[in-house]
Coordinates of N, CA and C in Angstrom, one line a residue:
X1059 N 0.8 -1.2 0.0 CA 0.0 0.0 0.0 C 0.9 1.2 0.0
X1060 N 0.9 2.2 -0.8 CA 1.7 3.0 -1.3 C 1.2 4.6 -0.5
X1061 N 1.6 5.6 -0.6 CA 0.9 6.8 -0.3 C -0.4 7.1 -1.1
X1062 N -1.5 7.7 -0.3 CA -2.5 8.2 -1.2 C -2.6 9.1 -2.3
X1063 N -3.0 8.5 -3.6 CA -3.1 9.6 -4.8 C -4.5 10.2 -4.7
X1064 N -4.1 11.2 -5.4 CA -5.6 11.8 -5.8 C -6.3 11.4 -6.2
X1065 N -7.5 11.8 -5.7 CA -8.8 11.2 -6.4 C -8.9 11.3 -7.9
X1066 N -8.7 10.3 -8.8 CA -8.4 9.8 -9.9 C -10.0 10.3 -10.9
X1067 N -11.1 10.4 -10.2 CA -12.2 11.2 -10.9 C -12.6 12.1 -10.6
X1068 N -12.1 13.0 -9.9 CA -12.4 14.6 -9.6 C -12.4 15.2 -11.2
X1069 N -12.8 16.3 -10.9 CA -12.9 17.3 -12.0 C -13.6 17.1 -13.4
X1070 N -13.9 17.4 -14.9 CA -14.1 17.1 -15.4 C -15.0 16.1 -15.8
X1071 N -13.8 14.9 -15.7 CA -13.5 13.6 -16.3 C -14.8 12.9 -15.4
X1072 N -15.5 13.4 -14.0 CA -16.1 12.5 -12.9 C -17.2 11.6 -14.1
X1073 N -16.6 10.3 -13.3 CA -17.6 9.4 -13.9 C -17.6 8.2 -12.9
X1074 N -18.7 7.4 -12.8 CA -18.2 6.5 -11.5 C -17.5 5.3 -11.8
X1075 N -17.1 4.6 -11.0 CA -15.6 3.9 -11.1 C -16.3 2.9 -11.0
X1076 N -17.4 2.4 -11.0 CA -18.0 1.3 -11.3 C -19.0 0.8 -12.4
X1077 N -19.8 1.6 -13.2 CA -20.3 1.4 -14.6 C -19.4 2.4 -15.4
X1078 N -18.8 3.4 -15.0 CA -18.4 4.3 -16.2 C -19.0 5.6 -16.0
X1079 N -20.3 5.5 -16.2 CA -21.6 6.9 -16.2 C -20.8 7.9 -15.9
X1080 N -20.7 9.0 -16.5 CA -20.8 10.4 -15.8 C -22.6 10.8 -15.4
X1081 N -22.2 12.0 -14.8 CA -23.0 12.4 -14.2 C -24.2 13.0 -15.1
X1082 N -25.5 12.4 -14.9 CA -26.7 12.5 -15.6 C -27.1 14.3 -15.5
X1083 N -27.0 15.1 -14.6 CA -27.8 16.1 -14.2 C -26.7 16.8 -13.0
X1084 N -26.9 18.2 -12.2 CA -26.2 18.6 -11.5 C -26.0 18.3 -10.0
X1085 N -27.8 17.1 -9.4 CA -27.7 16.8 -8.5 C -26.8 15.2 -8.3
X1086 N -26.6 15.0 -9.6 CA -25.7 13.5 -9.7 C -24.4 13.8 -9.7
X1087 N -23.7 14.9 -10.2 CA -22.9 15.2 -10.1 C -22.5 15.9 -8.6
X1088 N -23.3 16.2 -8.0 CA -23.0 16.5 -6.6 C -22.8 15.3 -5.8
X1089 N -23.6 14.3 -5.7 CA -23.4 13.3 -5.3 C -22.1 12.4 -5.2
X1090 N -21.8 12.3 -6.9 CA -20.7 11.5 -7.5 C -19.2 12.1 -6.9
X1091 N -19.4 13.6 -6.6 CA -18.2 14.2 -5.9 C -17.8 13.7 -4.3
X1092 N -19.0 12.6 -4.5 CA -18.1 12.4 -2.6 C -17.3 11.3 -2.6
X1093 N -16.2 11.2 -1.9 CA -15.2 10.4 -2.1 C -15.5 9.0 -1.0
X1094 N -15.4 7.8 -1.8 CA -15.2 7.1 -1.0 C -14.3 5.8 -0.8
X1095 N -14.0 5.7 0.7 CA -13.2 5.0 0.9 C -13.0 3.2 0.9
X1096 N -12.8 2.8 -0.3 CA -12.8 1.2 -0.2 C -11.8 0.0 0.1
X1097 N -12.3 -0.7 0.3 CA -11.1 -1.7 0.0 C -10.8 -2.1 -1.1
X1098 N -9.0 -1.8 -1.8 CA -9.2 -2.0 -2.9 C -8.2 -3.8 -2.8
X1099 N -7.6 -4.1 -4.2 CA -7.0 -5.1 -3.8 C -5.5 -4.9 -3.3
X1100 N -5.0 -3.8 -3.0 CA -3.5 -3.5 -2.2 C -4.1 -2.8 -1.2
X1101 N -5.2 -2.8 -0.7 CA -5.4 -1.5 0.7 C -6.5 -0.9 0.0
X1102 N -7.0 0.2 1.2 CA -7.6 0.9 1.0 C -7.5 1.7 -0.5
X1103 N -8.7 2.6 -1.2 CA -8.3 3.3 -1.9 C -9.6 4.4 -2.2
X1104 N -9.8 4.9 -3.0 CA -10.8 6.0 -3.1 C -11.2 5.9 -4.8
X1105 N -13.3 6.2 -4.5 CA -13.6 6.0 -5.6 C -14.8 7.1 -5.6
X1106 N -15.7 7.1 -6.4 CA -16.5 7.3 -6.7 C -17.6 7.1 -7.3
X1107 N -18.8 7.0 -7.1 CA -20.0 6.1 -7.5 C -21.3 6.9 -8.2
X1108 N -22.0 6.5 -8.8 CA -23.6 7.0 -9.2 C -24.4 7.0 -8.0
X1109 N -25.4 7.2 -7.8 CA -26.9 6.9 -7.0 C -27.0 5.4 -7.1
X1110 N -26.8 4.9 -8.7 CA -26.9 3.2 -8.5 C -26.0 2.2 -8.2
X1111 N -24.8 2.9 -8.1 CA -23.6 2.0 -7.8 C -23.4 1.9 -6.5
X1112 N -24.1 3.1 -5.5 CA -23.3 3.3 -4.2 C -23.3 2.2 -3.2
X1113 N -21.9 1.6 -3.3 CA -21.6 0.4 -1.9 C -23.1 0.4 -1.0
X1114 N -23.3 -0.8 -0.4 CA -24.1 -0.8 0.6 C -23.7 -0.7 1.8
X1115 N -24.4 -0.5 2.8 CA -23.3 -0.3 4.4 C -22.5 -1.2 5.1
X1116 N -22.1 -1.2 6.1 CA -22.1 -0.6 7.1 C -21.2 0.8 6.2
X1117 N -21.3 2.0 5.9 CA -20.9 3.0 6.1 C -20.5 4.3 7.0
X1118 N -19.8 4.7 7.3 CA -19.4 5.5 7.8 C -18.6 6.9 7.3
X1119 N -19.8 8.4 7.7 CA -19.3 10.0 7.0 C -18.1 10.5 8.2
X1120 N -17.3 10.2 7.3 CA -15.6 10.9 8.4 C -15.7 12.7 8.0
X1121 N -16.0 13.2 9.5 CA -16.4 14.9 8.7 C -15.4 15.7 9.2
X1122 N -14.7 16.2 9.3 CA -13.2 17.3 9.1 C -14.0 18.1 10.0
X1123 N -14.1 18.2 11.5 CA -14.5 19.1 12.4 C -14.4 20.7 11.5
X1124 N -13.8 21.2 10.8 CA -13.2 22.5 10.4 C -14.2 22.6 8.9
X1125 N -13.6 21.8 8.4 CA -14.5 22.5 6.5 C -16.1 21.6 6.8
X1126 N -16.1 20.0 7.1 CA -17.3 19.9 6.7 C -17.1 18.8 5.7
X1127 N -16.0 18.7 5.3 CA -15.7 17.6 4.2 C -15.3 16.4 4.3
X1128 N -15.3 15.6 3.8 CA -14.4 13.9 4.5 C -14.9 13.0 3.7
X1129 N -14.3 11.9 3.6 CA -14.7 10.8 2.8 C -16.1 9.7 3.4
X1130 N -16.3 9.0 3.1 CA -17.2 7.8 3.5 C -16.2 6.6 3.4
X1131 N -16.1 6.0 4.7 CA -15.8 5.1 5.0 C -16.2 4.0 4.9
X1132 N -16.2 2.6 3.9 CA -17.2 1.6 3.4 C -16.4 0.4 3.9
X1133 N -17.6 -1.1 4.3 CA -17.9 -1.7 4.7 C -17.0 -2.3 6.1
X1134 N -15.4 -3.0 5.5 CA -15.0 -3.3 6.7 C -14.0 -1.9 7.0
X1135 N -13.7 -1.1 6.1 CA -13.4 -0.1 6.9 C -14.3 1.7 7.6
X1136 N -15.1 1.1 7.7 CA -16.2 1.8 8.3 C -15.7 1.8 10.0
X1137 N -16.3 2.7 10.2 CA -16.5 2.8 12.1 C -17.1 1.6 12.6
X1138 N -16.4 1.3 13.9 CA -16.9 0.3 14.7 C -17.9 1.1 15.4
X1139 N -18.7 0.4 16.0 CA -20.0 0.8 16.8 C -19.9 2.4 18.0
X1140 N -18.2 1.9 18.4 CA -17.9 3.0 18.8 C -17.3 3.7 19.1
X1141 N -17.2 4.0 17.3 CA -16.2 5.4 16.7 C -15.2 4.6 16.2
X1142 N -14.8 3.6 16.5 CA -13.4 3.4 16.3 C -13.0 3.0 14.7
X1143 N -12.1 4.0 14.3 CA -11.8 3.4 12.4 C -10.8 2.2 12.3
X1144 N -11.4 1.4 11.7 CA -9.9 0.1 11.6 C -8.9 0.3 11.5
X1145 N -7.5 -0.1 11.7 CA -6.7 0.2 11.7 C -6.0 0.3 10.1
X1146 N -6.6 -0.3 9.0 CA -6.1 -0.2 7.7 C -6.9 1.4 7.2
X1147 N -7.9 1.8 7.5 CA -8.5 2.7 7.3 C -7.9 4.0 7.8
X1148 N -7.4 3.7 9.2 CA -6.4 5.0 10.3 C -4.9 4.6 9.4
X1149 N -4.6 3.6 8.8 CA -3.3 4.0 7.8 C -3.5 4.9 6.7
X1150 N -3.9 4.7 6.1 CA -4.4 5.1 4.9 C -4.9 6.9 4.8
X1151 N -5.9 7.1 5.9 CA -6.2 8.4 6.7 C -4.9 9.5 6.8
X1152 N -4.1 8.6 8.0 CA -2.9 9.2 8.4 C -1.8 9.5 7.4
X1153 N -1.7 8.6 6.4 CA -1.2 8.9 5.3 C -1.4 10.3 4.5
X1154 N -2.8 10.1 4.3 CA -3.2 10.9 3.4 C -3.2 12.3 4.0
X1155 N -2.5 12.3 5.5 CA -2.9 13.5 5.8 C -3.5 14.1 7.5
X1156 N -4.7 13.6 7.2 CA -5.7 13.6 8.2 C -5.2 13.6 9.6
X1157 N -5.8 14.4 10.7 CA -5.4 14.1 11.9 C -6.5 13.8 13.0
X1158 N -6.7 12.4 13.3 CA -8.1 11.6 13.6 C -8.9 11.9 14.6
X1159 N -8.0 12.3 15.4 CA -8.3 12.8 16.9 C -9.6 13.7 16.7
X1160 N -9.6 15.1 16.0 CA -10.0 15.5 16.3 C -11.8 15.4 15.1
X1161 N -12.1 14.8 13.8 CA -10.7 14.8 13.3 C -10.6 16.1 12.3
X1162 N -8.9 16.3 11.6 CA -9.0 17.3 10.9 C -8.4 17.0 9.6
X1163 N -9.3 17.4 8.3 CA -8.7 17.1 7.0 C -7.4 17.5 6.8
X1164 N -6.5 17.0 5.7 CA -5.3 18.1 5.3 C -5.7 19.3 5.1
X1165 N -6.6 19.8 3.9 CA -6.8 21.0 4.3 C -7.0 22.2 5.3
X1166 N -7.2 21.5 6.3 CA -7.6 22.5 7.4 C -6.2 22.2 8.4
X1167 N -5.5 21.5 8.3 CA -4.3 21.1 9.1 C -3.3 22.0 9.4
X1168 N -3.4 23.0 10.0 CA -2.1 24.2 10.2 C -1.0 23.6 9.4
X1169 N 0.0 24.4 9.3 CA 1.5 24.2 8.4 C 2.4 24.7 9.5
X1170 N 3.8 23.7 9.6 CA 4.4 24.4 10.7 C 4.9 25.3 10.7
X1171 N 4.9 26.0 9.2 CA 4.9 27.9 9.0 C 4.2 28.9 9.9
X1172 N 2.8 28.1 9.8 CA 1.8 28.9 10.1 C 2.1 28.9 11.9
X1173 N 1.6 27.8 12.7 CA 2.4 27.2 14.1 C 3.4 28.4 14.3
X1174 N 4.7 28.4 13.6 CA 5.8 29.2 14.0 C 5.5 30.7 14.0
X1175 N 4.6 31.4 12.6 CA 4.8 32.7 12.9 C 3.0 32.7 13.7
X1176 N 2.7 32.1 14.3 CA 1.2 32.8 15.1 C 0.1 32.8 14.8
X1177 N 0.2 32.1 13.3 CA -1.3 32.0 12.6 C -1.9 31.4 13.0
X1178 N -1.8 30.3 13.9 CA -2.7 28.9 13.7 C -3.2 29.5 15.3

């Protein structure tokens, strides 16, 4: 399991990573923008779905205390009953960035620039 890349159907190109489809209309395309997190066959990995593709549960919405944004956590790496993210899921996370505790995306993650001159 390597570092996380980027979401491989952002922008344009979004189409879901399980029939193909791009996005029918604007509220499919809202939809299709949510990232989620599966098991792929080296580890975790990140995809994206239609309305008809979307994994079945146990799921779990990982929300970025700060923006509001986060992935969906699917099946065995979903939350345990309480709270707790598996540990291939907390690799993969911590990789990418994330800091779980609280939790906080990369995006919202101070820089130790910011730390040092007083911003954060």
């Amino acid at each position: 399991m390597g570092a996380p890349a980027p979401h491989a159907s952002s922008g344009p190109t979004l189409c879901c990573d399980r029939c193909g489809c791009p996005p029918g209309d604007p509220l499919q395309q809202i939809l299709m923008s949510a990232v989620w997190l599966v098991d792929g066959p080296d580890g975790p990995t990140t995809a994206c779905y239609c309305r008809a593709c979307a994994p079945a549960g146990p799921i779990t919405d990982l929300t970025c205390q700060r923006c509001g944004d986060g992935p969906l956590l699917v099946g065995d790496l979903a939350a345990a009953p309480d709270g707790t993210v598996p540990e291939p899921a907390r690799t993969w996370l911590t990789a990418a960035g994330w800091h779980l505790d609280e939790p906080i995306c990369p995006g919202c993650r101070p820089t130790s620039c910011q730390i040092q001159e007083g911003l954060w």
